[in-house]
Short mmCIF file of C-alpha atoms in Angstrom, two decimals:
data_model
loop_
_atom_site.label_atom_id
_atom_site.label_comp_id
_atom_site.label_asym_id
_atom_site.label_seq_id
_atom_site.Cartn_x
_atom_site.Cartn_y
_atom_site.Cartn_z
CA MET A 1 145.19 195.71 225.06
CA TYR A 2 143.77 194.09 221.26
CA GLN A 3 140.66 191.60 221.85
CA SER A 4 140.72 188.19 222.28
CA HIS A 5 138.58 187.46 218.64
CA LEU A 6 141.67 188.41 217.15
CA THR A 7 142.29 186.68 212.64
CA ARG A 8 145.52 185.75 211.92
CA ARG A 9 144.32 187.71 209.04
CA SER A 10 144.39 190.69 211.24
CA LEU A 11 147.69 190.35 212.22
CA ARG A 12 149.68 190.18 208.80
CA SER A 13 148.16 192.95 207.61
CA PHE A 14 149.55 194.67 210.89
CA THR A 15 152.88 192.79 210.51
CA ARG A 16 152.93 194.47 207.28
CA TRP A 17 151.74 198.05 207.64
CA MET A 18 154.15 198.11 210.53
CA GLU A 19 157.46 197.17 207.51
CA SER A 20 155.85 199.02 205.13
CA ARG A 21 156.22 202.73 208.12
CA ASN A 22 160.07 201.06 209.25
CA ILE A 23 158.64 200.03 212.53
CA ARG A 24 161.31 197.40 213.41
CA LEU A 25 159.86 194.00 216.17
CA SER A 26 162.85 191.89 217.57
CA ASP A 27 162.41 188.46 216.35
CA GLY A 28 162.61 187.52 219.98
CA LEU A 29 159.32 188.19 221.21
CA ASN A 30 156.17 185.97 220.41
CA ILE A 31 152.50 187.74 220.52
CA VAL A 32 150.67 185.95 223.02
CA LYS A 33 147.05 186.42 224.06
CA GLY A 34 146.77 187.95 227.84
CA GLU A 35 145.38 187.75 231.46
CA LYS A 36 145.57 189.58 234.62
CA CYS A 37 145.43 187.74 237.60
CA GLY A 38 144.71 184.46 235.96
CA ILE A 39 141.81 186.11 234.52
CA VAL A 40 141.95 185.19 231.06
CA CYS A 41 141.40 189.50 229.02
CA ASP A 42 140.39 191.19 225.34
CA GLU A 43 144.50 192.23 225.67
CA LEU A 44 147.69 190.64 224.49
CA GLY A 45 150.71 190.40 225.94
CA VAL A 46 154.97 189.56 224.80
CA THR A 47 156.84 186.84 225.87
CA ALA A 48 160.42 186.41 225.35
CA ALA A 49 160.15 183.56 222.62
CA CYS A 50 164.60 183.15 223.42
CA ASP A 51 166.43 183.88 225.73
CA LEU A 52 166.59 188.03 226.05
CA GLN A 53 169.68 189.90 227.78
CA GLU A 54 169.42 193.65 229.46
CA GLY A 55 170.41 195.79 227.27
CA GLU A 56 169.05 194.30 223.41
CA VAL A 57 166.64 197.13 221.87
CA ILE A 58 163.52 194.55 220.68
CA ALA A 59 162.01 197.17 219.38
CA ILE A 60 162.04 201.28 216.64
CA ILE A 61 159.22 202.83 216.71
CA PRO A 62 159.43 205.39 214.73
CA LYS A 63 157.59 208.72 215.09
CA ASP A 64 155.52 210.06 212.09
CA ALA A 65 154.41 206.08 211.94
CA CYS A 66 152.53 207.35 215.97
CA LEU A 67 149.94 209.19 216.05
CA THR A 68 149.54 212.13 216.95
CA LEU A 69 148.45 215.38 216.92
CA ARG A 70 151.82 216.69 214.59
CA THR A 71 150.85 213.26 212.31
CA THR A 72 147.09 212.99 211.91
CA GLY A 73 145.61 214.50 209.22
CA ALA A 74 143.28 216.78 211.08
CA ALA A 75 146.53 218.23 213.19
CA ASN A 76 145.50 222.34 210.37
CA LEU A 77 141.47 222.06 211.76
CA LEU A 78 142.37 220.33 214.68
CA ASN A 79 145.18 223.35 215.67
CA ASP A 80 142.19 225.66 214.17
CA ALA A 81 139.66 224.88 217.07
CA GLN A 82 142.74 225.28 219.87
CA LEU A 83 142.21 221.63 220.75
CA SER A 84 145.41 219.84 222.01
CA GLY A 85 146.47 218.15 224.79
CA GLY A 86 144.54 214.68 225.30
CA LEU A 87 140.94 216.48 224.34
CA GLY A 88 142.84 217.06 221.27
CA LEU A 89 144.27 213.31 220.20
CA VAL A 90 140.80 211.45 221.06
CA VAL A 91 139.78 214.27 218.69
CA ALA A 92 142.84 212.41 216.39
CA LEU A 93 141.79 208.87 217.10
CA MET A 94 138.51 209.47 216.18
CA TYR A 95 138.66 211.31 212.68
CA GLU A 96 141.37 208.58 211.62
CA ARG A 97 138.82 205.69 212.92
CA SER A 98 136.00 208.22 210.69
CA ARG A 99 138.38 207.32 207.79
CA GLY A 100 138.41 203.47 207.58
CA GLU A 101 141.58 201.93 205.71
CA ALA A 102 141.60 206.15 204.03
CA SER A 103 143.20 206.69 207.14
CA PRO A 104 147.40 205.12 207.11
CA TRP A 105 147.23 203.98 210.65
CA PHE A 106 143.95 202.15 209.53
CA PRO A 107 145.98 198.18 210.37
CA TYR A 108 146.88 199.22 213.70
CA LEU A 109 143.16 200.89 214.33
CA ASN A 110 141.64 198.38 213.16
CA LEU A 111 144.03 196.23 216.55
CA LEU A 112 142.65 198.94 219.28
CA PRO A 113 139.31 197.58 220.73
CA LEU A 114 136.66 199.60 219.33
CA CYS A 115 136.00 200.10 223.68
CA HIS A 116 137.86 199.54 226.55
CA LYS A 117 135.50 197.55 228.54
CA ALA A 118 136.96 197.11 231.46
CA LEU A 119 137.58 200.61 232.28
CA PRO A 120 134.77 202.47 235.41
CA ILE A 121 134.11 204.86 232.92
CA VAL A 122 132.13 203.04 230.32
CA TRP A 123 130.39 200.98 232.38
CA GLU A 124 126.43 201.10 233.05
CA SER A 125 125.05 202.78 235.77
CA ASP A 126 124.27 199.96 238.19
CA GLU A 127 126.82 198.25 237.61
CA ILE A 128 129.11 201.34 239.15
CA HIS A 129 126.75 201.88 241.65
CA ASN A 130 127.31 197.93 242.53
CA PHE A 131 130.49 196.90 242.63
CA LEU A 132 133.00 200.10 243.46
CA LEU A 133 130.46 201.61 246.57
CA GLY A 134 132.14 202.75 248.70
CA THR A 135 135.81 203.02 246.79
CA GLU A 136 138.01 205.41 246.06
CA LEU A 137 136.82 206.04 242.51
CA HIS A 138 132.83 205.92 243.28
CA SER A 139 132.09 208.98 243.59
CA VAL A 140 135.24 209.85 241.07
CA ILE A 141 132.98 207.89 237.78
CA LEU A 142 130.33 209.45 238.72
CA GLU A 143 131.73 213.40 238.21
CA ASP A 144 133.74 211.88 235.23
CA ARG A 145 130.29 210.58 233.79
CA LYS A 146 128.57 214.71 233.73
CA LEU A 147 132.47 215.56 232.63
CA ILE A 148 132.57 214.29 229.64
CA GLU A 149 129.20 214.69 228.61
CA GLU A 150 130.23 218.97 229.96
CA ASP A 151 132.90 218.08 227.38
CA TRP A 152 131.11 216.04 223.60
CA ARG A 153 128.79 218.87 223.98
CA GLU A 154 131.32 222.15 224.43
CA CYS A 155 133.81 221.39 222.40
CA ILE A 156 133.14 217.77 220.51
CA TRP A 157 129.29 218.56 218.51
CA PRO A 158 130.81 222.01 218.42
CA LEU A 159 132.98 220.50 215.31
CA THR A 160 130.38 218.46 213.56
CA GLN A 161 128.52 221.73 212.60
CA GLU A 162 131.06 223.54 211.35
CA TYR A 163 133.59 220.71 210.16
CA PRO A 164 130.42 217.82 208.74
CA THR A 165 132.47 217.10 205.93
CA GLU A 166 134.75 216.05 208.02
CA PHE A 167 133.67 215.05 211.39
CA PRO A 168 130.39 213.82 210.89
CA GLU A 169 127.90 213.72 213.53
CA GLU A 170 127.69 209.87 212.97
CA HIS A 171 131.59 208.43 213.26
CA PHE A 172 131.86 211.58 216.22
CA SER A 173 128.56 211.56 218.86
CA LEU A 174 128.83 211.03 221.91
CA GLU A 175 129.43 207.37 222.59
CA HIS A 176 132.39 206.53 220.11
CA TYR A 177 134.22 210.28 222.20
CA PHE A 178 133.96 208.05 225.14
CA SER A 179 135.53 204.99 223.73
CA ALA A 180 138.06 207.25 222.16
CA LYS A 181 138.48 208.47 225.65
CA THR A 182 139.01 205.20 227.19
CA LEU A 183 141.47 204.66 225.07
CA VAL A 184 143.28 207.60 224.72
CA SER A 185 143.95 207.78 228.77
CA SER A 186 145.20 203.39 228.34
CA ARG A 187 147.52 203.93 226.04
CA SER A 188 149.06 206.87 225.07
CA PHE A 189 152.47 208.12 225.41
CA GLU A 190 154.99 211.13 226.17
CA VAL A 191 156.15 211.23 222.45
CA ASP A 192 158.70 214.16 222.75
CA ASP A 193 158.17 218.51 223.96
CA TYR A 194 157.03 218.37 220.06
CA HIS A 195 154.94 215.16 218.77
CA GLY A 196 152.95 215.82 222.99
CA TYR A 197 151.23 212.64 223.68
CA GLY A 198 150.68 210.50 220.85
CA MET A 199 148.96 206.70 219.57
CA VAL A 200 152.48 204.19 219.55
CA PRO A 201 152.13 200.99 218.02
CA VAL A 202 153.81 198.16 219.75
CA ALA A 203 154.98 199.69 222.73
CA ASP A 204 151.60 199.32 224.15
CA LEU A 205 151.52 195.34 223.74
CA PHE A 206 153.27 195.15 226.71
CA ASN A 207 151.70 194.66 230.32
CA HIS A 208 152.09 196.62 233.49
CA LYS A 209 154.23 194.77 236.60
CA THR A 210 154.52 197.87 239.55
CA ASN A 211 158.54 198.43 240.54
CA ASN A 212 159.86 195.37 237.94
CA GLU A 213 159.04 196.51 234.56
CA ASP A 214 161.94 193.77 231.97
CA VAL A 215 161.42 197.24 229.00
CA HIS A 216 161.42 201.47 229.01
CA VAL A 217 160.51 202.74 225.82
CA MET A 218 163.49 205.62 225.19
CA ASP A 219 163.71 208.68 223.34
CA GLU A 220 167.34 208.25 221.46
CA PRO A 221 169.90 209.38 221.49
CA ASN A 222 169.26 211.20 224.41
CA LEU A 223 168.48 208.13 226.56
CA CYS A 224 164.95 209.96 228.03
CA ILE A 225 162.68 207.51 229.18
CA ILE A 226 158.95 207.85 228.11
CA ASP A 227 156.28 208.29 230.09
CA GLU A 228 153.01 206.34 229.18
CA SER A 229 149.65 207.28 229.23
CA VAL A 230 148.20 210.85 229.09
CA SER A 231 148.51 210.75 232.57
CA THR A 232 151.48 208.27 234.21
CA SER A 233 151.45 208.04 237.37
CA ASP A 234 150.18 209.79 240.52
CA ARG A 235 152.37 211.17 241.88
CA HIS A 236 150.89 213.31 239.31
CA PRO A 237 152.79 217.52 238.25
CA VAL A 238 150.81 219.57 240.10
CA GLU A 239 150.06 217.03 242.45
CA GLU A 240 153.27 215.37 242.88
CA GLU A 241 152.42 214.73 247.48
CA SER A 242 149.55 212.62 245.93
CA ASN A 243 149.49 209.35 245.68
CA TYR A 244 145.28 209.15 245.48
CA LEU A 245 143.37 209.46 242.38
CA GLY A 246 144.13 213.13 241.71
CA CYS A 247 143.35 215.77 239.01
CA SER A 248 139.74 213.43 236.78
CA PHE A 249 139.02 211.94 234.06
CA ILE A 250 138.63 214.50 232.20
CA ASP A 251 141.38 216.74 234.25
CA ASN A 252 144.41 214.44 232.75
CA LEU A 253 143.46 214.28 229.19
CA THR A 254 142.57 218.01 228.75
CA ASN A 255 145.38 219.91 232.26
CA ALA A 256 148.02 222.30 231.15
CA GLN A 257 150.79 219.90 230.37
CA HIS A 258 149.80 219.03 227.83
CA HIS A 259 151.24 220.46 224.49
CA SER A 260 149.04 222.82 222.37
CA CYS A 261 150.07 222.72 218.33
CA SER A 262 149.36 226.23 218.21
CA THR A 263 152.24 226.99 221.85
CA ILE A 264 154.95 224.43 221.50
CA LYS A 265 157.88 226.05 219.89
CA GLU A 266 159.18 224.58 216.24
CA ARG A 267 161.82 222.74 215.59
CA ASN A 268 163.87 221.78 212.55
CA ASP A 269 163.42 218.33 211.59
CA GLN A 270 166.96 218.31 211.53
CA CYS A 271 167.33 218.66 215.08
CA ARG A 272 164.55 215.29 216.65
CA ASN A 273 165.41 211.96 217.27
CA GLU A 274 162.90 210.48 214.93
CA VAL A 275 162.55 206.87 216.40
CA LEU A 276 161.70 205.51 220.29
CA GLU A 277 163.05 202.49 221.24
CA ILE A 278 162.01 199.78 223.84
CA VAL A 279 164.95 198.92 225.26
CA LEU A 280 165.29 195.68 227.88
CA VAL A 281 165.87 196.91 231.17
CA ARG A 282 167.32 193.68 232.61
CA ASP A 283 167.62 190.16 231.95
CA VAL A 284 164.50 187.92 230.07
CA PRO A 285 164.84 184.46 230.08
CA MET A 286 162.40 182.09 227.17
CA GLY A 287 158.77 181.53 227.82
CA SER A 288 158.87 184.67 231.09
CA GLU A 289 155.62 187.47 229.37
CA ILE A 290 157.97 191.24 229.33
CA PHE A 291 156.51 193.72 231.14
CA ASN A 292 156.21 197.21 230.70
CA THR A 293 155.27 199.46 233.88
CA TYR A 294 152.92 202.36 234.06
CA GLY A 295 153.94 203.45 237.03
CA GLU A 296 153.90 203.72 241.07
CA LEU A 297 149.30 203.85 240.89
CA SER A 298 146.97 202.32 243.29
CA ASN A 299 144.67 199.68 242.53
CA ALA A 300 142.10 202.30 242.17
CA SER A 301 144.75 204.53 239.75
CA LEU A 302 145.18 201.03 237.30
CA LEU A 303 141.20 200.50 237.05
CA HIS A 304 140.66 204.31 236.47
CA ARG A 305 143.14 203.87 234.25
CA HIS A 306 143.78 200.46 232.67
CA GLY A 307 140.96 198.87 233.60
CA PHE A 308 142.53 196.09 235.82
CA THR A 309 144.25 195.86 239.81
CA GLU A 310 147.12 194.45 241.17
CA PRO A 311 147.57 191.99 243.97
CA ASP A 312 149.83 193.32 246.91
CA ASN A 313 150.65 196.50 245.43
CA PRO A 314 152.54 198.52 247.15
CA PHE A 315 151.69 201.88 246.26
CA ASP A 316 147.49 200.81 246.92
CA ILE A 317 146.09 203.31 249.42
CA VAL A 318 142.71 204.28 250.99
CA ASN A 319 141.50 207.83 251.35
CA ILE A 320 139.96 209.09 254.69
CA ASP A 321 138.01 212.03 253.92
CA TYR A 322 138.38 215.11 256.05
CA VAL A 323 134.84 215.57 256.27
CA LEU A 324 134.91 212.46 257.73
CA VAL A 325 137.58 212.82 260.07
CA MET A 326 136.34 216.41 261.46
CA GLN A 327 132.77 214.39 262.02
CA TYR A 328 134.92 212.04 264.00
CA CYS A 329 136.78 215.96 266.35
CA THR A 330 132.93 217.82 266.56
CA SER A 331 131.46 214.83 268.23
CA PHE A 332 134.36 215.19 270.90
CA PHE A 333 135.62 218.65 271.49
CA SER A 334 133.42 222.07 271.36
CA LYS A 335 133.38 223.19 267.81
CA CYS A 336 135.58 225.92 269.46
CA HIS A 337 137.83 223.57 270.75
CA VAL A 338 138.13 221.47 267.22
CA ARG A 339 138.53 225.04 265.11
CA ASN A 340 141.31 226.43 268.17
CA ARG A 341 143.16 223.41 267.97
CA ILE A 342 142.50 222.93 264.00
CA ARG A 343 144.53 226.43 263.51
CA PHE A 344 147.10 225.43 265.67
CA TRP A 345 147.92 222.56 263.41
CA ARG A 346 147.54 224.39 260.06
CA LYS A 347 149.93 227.16 261.61
CA TYR A 348 152.47 224.47 261.28
CA GLY A 349 151.32 224.01 258.18
CA CYS A 350 149.87 221.02 258.33
CA ALA A 351 147.44 220.29 255.80
CA PRO A 352 144.66 217.60 254.56
CA LEU A 353 145.95 216.58 250.61
CA THR A 354 142.68 217.62 247.95
CA SER A 355 141.23 216.53 244.73
CA GLN A 356 139.33 218.38 243.00
CA ALA A 357 136.70 219.51 246.07
CA SER A 358 137.19 217.01 248.73
CA GLU A 359 140.38 216.43 250.71
CA TYR A 360 141.85 213.58 252.42
CA PHE A 361 144.62 211.49 254.57
CA GLU A 362 146.06 208.36 252.77
CA ILE A 363 146.58 205.22 254.51
CA GLU A 364 149.30 203.01 252.30
CA ALA A 365 149.11 199.81 251.97
CA SER A 366 150.58 198.55 254.97
CA GLY A 367 147.97 200.59 257.34
CA LYS A 368 149.98 203.40 257.29
CA PRO A 369 148.46 206.80 258.52
CA GLN A 370 149.14 210.08 256.92
CA PRO A 371 151.61 212.27 259.35
CA GLU A 372 149.56 214.78 259.31
CA LEU A 373 146.72 213.22 260.55
CA LEU A 374 148.26 211.53 263.39
CA PHE A 375 149.41 215.30 264.60
CA LEU A 376 145.92 216.39 263.71
CA LEU A 377 145.34 213.99 265.91
CA TYR A 378 147.55 213.79 269.11
CA ILE A 379 146.92 217.99 269.03
CA MET A 380 142.93 217.28 269.13
CA HIS A 381 143.40 215.58 272.19
CA LEU A 382 147.12 218.05 273.94
CA PRO A 383 145.59 219.84 276.68
CA GLU A 384 146.23 223.33 276.47
CA LYS A 385 149.07 224.08 278.98
CA ASP A 386 151.04 221.30 276.15
CA VAL A 387 149.78 223.39 273.39
CA LEU A 388 151.05 226.69 274.95
CA ALA A 389 154.15 225.27 275.37
CA ALA A 390 154.38 224.46 271.70
CA GLU A 391 153.85 228.07 270.19
CA VAL A 392 156.77 229.32 272.38
CA ALA A 393 158.70 226.30 271.43
CA LEU A 394 157.99 227.89 267.72
CA HIS A 395 158.89 230.76 268.59
CA GLU A 396 161.88 230.00 270.22
CA LEU A 397 162.77 228.07 267.07
CA ASP A 398 161.69 231.04 264.22
CA THR A 399 163.78 233.06 266.43
CA ALA A 400 166.74 230.84 266.31
CA VAL A 401 166.81 229.99 262.23
CA LYS A 402 166.49 233.84 260.94
CA ALA A 403 169.90 233.79 260.62
CA ASP A 404 170.38 230.06 259.02
CA CYS A 405 169.58 230.82 255.21
CA ALA A 406 169.70 227.19 254.12
CA MET A 407 167.18 226.15 256.98
CA ASN A 408 163.33 225.71 254.86
CA TRP A 409 160.78 226.77 257.27
CA GLU A 410 158.16 224.79 256.11
CA MET A 411 160.35 221.74 257.96
CA LYS A 412 161.68 224.05 261.06
CA ALA A 413 158.49 223.43 261.66
CA TRP A 414 157.88 219.73 260.69
CA LYS A 415 161.25 219.49 262.94
CA THR A 416 160.17 221.49 266.04
CA PHE A 417 156.78 218.73 265.91
CA PHE A 418 158.83 216.40 265.52
CA ASP A 419 160.60 217.29 268.62
CA PHE A 420 157.44 218.06 271.59
CA PRO A 421 156.09 215.42 272.98
CA ALA A 422 153.40 215.08 274.66
CA ASN A 423 153.90 217.54 278.11
CA HIS A 424 156.93 219.32 277.91
CA LEU A 425 159.61 220.12 274.91
CA LYS A 426 162.34 217.13 274.37
CA ARG A 427 164.89 218.07 272.50
CA ALA A 428 168.08 215.67 273.06
CA ARG A 429 166.08 213.34 270.43
CA CYS A 430 167.72 214.98 266.98
CA ASN A 431 169.92 218.28 266.66
CA ARG A 432 168.33 221.00 267.69
CA TYR A 433 168.82 223.30 264.33
CA THR A 434 169.06 220.43 261.50
CA TRP A 435 166.97 218.55 260.43
CA SER A 436 168.76 215.23 259.08
CA LYS A 437 166.18 212.61 260.21
CA SER A 438 166.47 209.45 257.56
CA GLU A 439 163.54 208.17 257.64
CA GLY A 440 163.27 205.06 259.47
CA GLU A 441 163.79 207.59 261.94
CA ILE A 442 161.02 210.33 261.99
CA ASP A 443 158.73 206.90 261.28
CA SER A 444 160.18 206.55 265.67
CA CYS A 445 159.06 209.80 266.08
CA ILE A 446 155.80 209.25 264.82
CA MET A 447 154.45 206.72 266.97
CA PHE A 448 156.00 208.85 269.46
CA PHE A 449 152.00 210.47 268.40
CA PHE A 450 150.51 207.12 268.91
CA THR A 451 149.20 207.63 272.46
CA SER A 452 145.67 206.25 272.41
CA ASN A 453 143.51 208.44 272.66
CA VAL A 454 144.58 208.75 268.75
CA CYS A 455 144.62 204.73 268.09
CA GLU A 456 141.18 204.50 269.35
CA SER A 457 140.99 207.94 267.42
CA LEU A 458 142.03 205.56 264.78
CA ILE A 459 140.27 202.43 265.04
CA TRP A 460 137.39 205.12 265.09
CA LEU A 461 137.63 206.57 261.38
CA SER A 462 138.66 202.94 260.15
CA GLU A 463 135.65 201.40 260.26
CA LYS A 464 132.86 204.36 259.97
CA ARG A 465 135.01 204.28 256.52
CA ASP A 466 134.70 200.69 256.04
CA GLN A 467 130.68 201.36 256.59
CA ALA A 468 131.47 202.99 253.38
CA TYR A 469 131.41 199.69 251.43
CA GLY A 470 128.12 198.85 252.61
CA GLN A 471 126.96 196.29 254.45
CA ALA A 472 128.76 192.94 253.54
CA THR A 473 131.82 191.62 255.55
CA LEU A 474 135.00 191.95 253.83
CA GLU A 475 135.36 187.38 254.61
CA GLU A 476 132.05 188.45 252.12
CA ASP A 477 133.95 190.17 249.76
CA LEU A 478 136.76 187.84 249.53
CA LYS A 479 134.17 184.79 248.71
CA LEU A 480 132.75 186.49 246.64
CA LEU A 481 135.78 187.14 244.49
CA GLU A 482 137.21 184.19 244.63
CA ASP A 483 133.70 183.34 242.89
CA ALA A 484 134.51 186.05 240.27
CA ARG A 485 138.32 184.82 238.82
CA GLN A 486 136.63 181.07 238.87
CA ARG A 487 133.18 182.64 236.34
CA ASP A 488 135.99 184.31 234.92
CA ASN A 489 134.36 187.79 235.42
CA GLU A 490 136.68 190.33 234.84
CA LYS A 491 135.12 193.39 235.31
CA LEU A 492 133.57 192.22 239.07
CA PHE A 493 136.77 190.95 240.33
CA HIS A 494 138.42 193.85 239.63
CA ALA A 495 135.86 195.95 241.74
CA LEU A 496 135.76 193.24 244.15
CA TYR A 497 139.25 193.59 244.22
CA LEU A 498 139.73 197.35 244.46
CA ARG A 499 137.24 196.68 248.02
CA VAL A 500 138.87 193.86 248.95
CA SER A 501 142.43 195.56 248.81
CA GLU A 502 141.20 198.54 249.96
CA ARG A 503 138.96 197.18 253.31
CA SER A 504 142.38 195.22 254.00
CA ILE A 505 143.76 198.74 254.47
CA LEU A 506 141.80 199.34 257.19
CA ARG A 507 141.54 196.89 258.66
CA ARG A 508 145.61 196.51 259.05
CA LEU A 509 145.37 200.74 260.53
CA CYS A 510 143.27 199.62 262.96
CA HIS A 511 145.05 195.91 263.48
CA HIS A 512 147.69 198.17 264.55
CA SER A 513 146.34 201.42 266.76
CA PHE A 514 144.32 198.18 268.73
CA GLU A 515 147.89 195.89 269.30
CA GLU A 516 149.82 200.05 269.96
CA LEU A 517 146.28 200.65 272.54
CA LYS A 518 147.13 197.86 273.91
CA LYS A 519 150.82 198.83 274.59
CA ASN A 520 150.60 201.93 276.39
CA ARG A 521 147.38 200.43 278.59
CA SER A 522 149.68 197.93 279.45
CA GLN A 523 152.39 200.09 279.95
CA LYS A 524 150.45 202.78 282.00
CA ARG A 525 149.52 200.20 284.33
CA ASP A 526 153.29 199.92 284.96
CA ASP A 527 153.80 203.35 285.14
CA CYS A 528 151.07 202.92 287.92
CA LEU A 529 152.35 200.00 289.43
CA LEU A 530 156.23 201.63 289.79
CA HIS A 531 154.59 204.70 291.38
CA GLN A 532 152.79 202.44 293.84
CA LYS A 533 155.50 200.86 294.35
CA ASP A 534 157.59 204.02 294.38
CA ALA A 535 155.81 205.06 297.47
CA TYR A 536 154.96 202.21 299.03
CA THR A 537 158.85 202.42 299.86
CA ARG A 538 159.33 205.67 300.47
CA LYS A 539 156.67 205.03 303.34
CA ASN A 540 158.02 202.30 305.17
CA MET A 541 162.04 203.65 304.89
CA PRO A 542 163.02 204.04 308.41
CA ARG A 543 163.47 207.51 309.05
CA GLU A 544 166.99 208.74 309.33
CA TYR A 545 167.45 209.92 313.40
#
């Protein structure tokens, strides 16, 4: 987060500034040089100088010490220009930086890097193409760069022409805009409804750890946990069903969830709590690093928004494009067959996930495919007579539940599908008119759809998706990854780690599908032998007279 060449003088200046702004920091904290995955990086971290206890308040930050759209010296100008949300915060950061020592936040801003160089959005074009080829980020970053340039031309450049004194061109160039955007993307927190998002001193010192954070940033006295970053989680309010990258880098900074200065309901200052508190949520022994969490993010999202990846990330995913699935389907079935089965699939409420202009299916870190993908492949191979049987079942269920207002139609449709096997309607798996399946029961139902044909389809898709990474094998990427670690090449290391993590997920999918295929074939052979044995027994059984 902070550059490695920090001087003691700048740290002392920052400490004095914190005191002047009534920011209180516990004596039980040490600020140290950080590292990610064993690689020393241009960031700081926080460790415990002594044993710390759960519930301790280790920092108190007045909200007026945070850089927000409410507190910036350009608040009125930004309001007049109708710049709000993440975009407005980026301009506010650029404005305060342009003021130099005249800015009330100068000692804090002086500690920030000029640019978060680990974020792929500011990589060179050849680095993006070479390092990110095949990954979830490759096309996203290329699109983001175009949108950022467009954003700058439409929103930032006009400011320099209308207010040349307040927004001088030399401090509001495209390069400055890129730099400020990386910082807002990776470091901002939601302060409250009044302030919106802002740069929160001290809070951005704590590094990320998935599902094992030590602190929460709290808006006391409401005990409200404060979100980190302009977009804190893959599970964006607009896309709660997906752990994908979601909206683009630009969309995350400009979407409607950020409050406009001109539309936020004014509150009486006496009614608003004026501080944020950083509170320990677990005991931390002396010498241990103290972590926050940035949300349940995949490695693609972590690299996209924060410039690093995380080993053994349980929220990691890889996506298989809907276009690739359609390529598979049309390679083995007629277009008419594919259209009819897609129509049938959507009739059950199924659809691929969407992000910007793309549609896709997720594969989880364990290699488990998204259920909608399984069902689509299952339906694609389903005999026509069973499709007709399913249509009848769906109609019967619709008729049966019309009087049951508490039941959700979509859940009923899913339940029918769970209960519908390859050859006949199976109602014994659970109560036909209730939805009470646990996650384990649902997984058990989903496993039913791993037929031999579906497994072969998944193997084909995983191998085709893996080809997007180029000719290098996964084993070769692993060797390059270790070399990048030894050379402390942070940028290359995290790009390679993203490739390796995504390709490992595809390999798990392929391996799991292959194992299920072997089991299915073995079961089929056993069934065939049993059938032959029964036929032989019947043939040779003595007749009764």
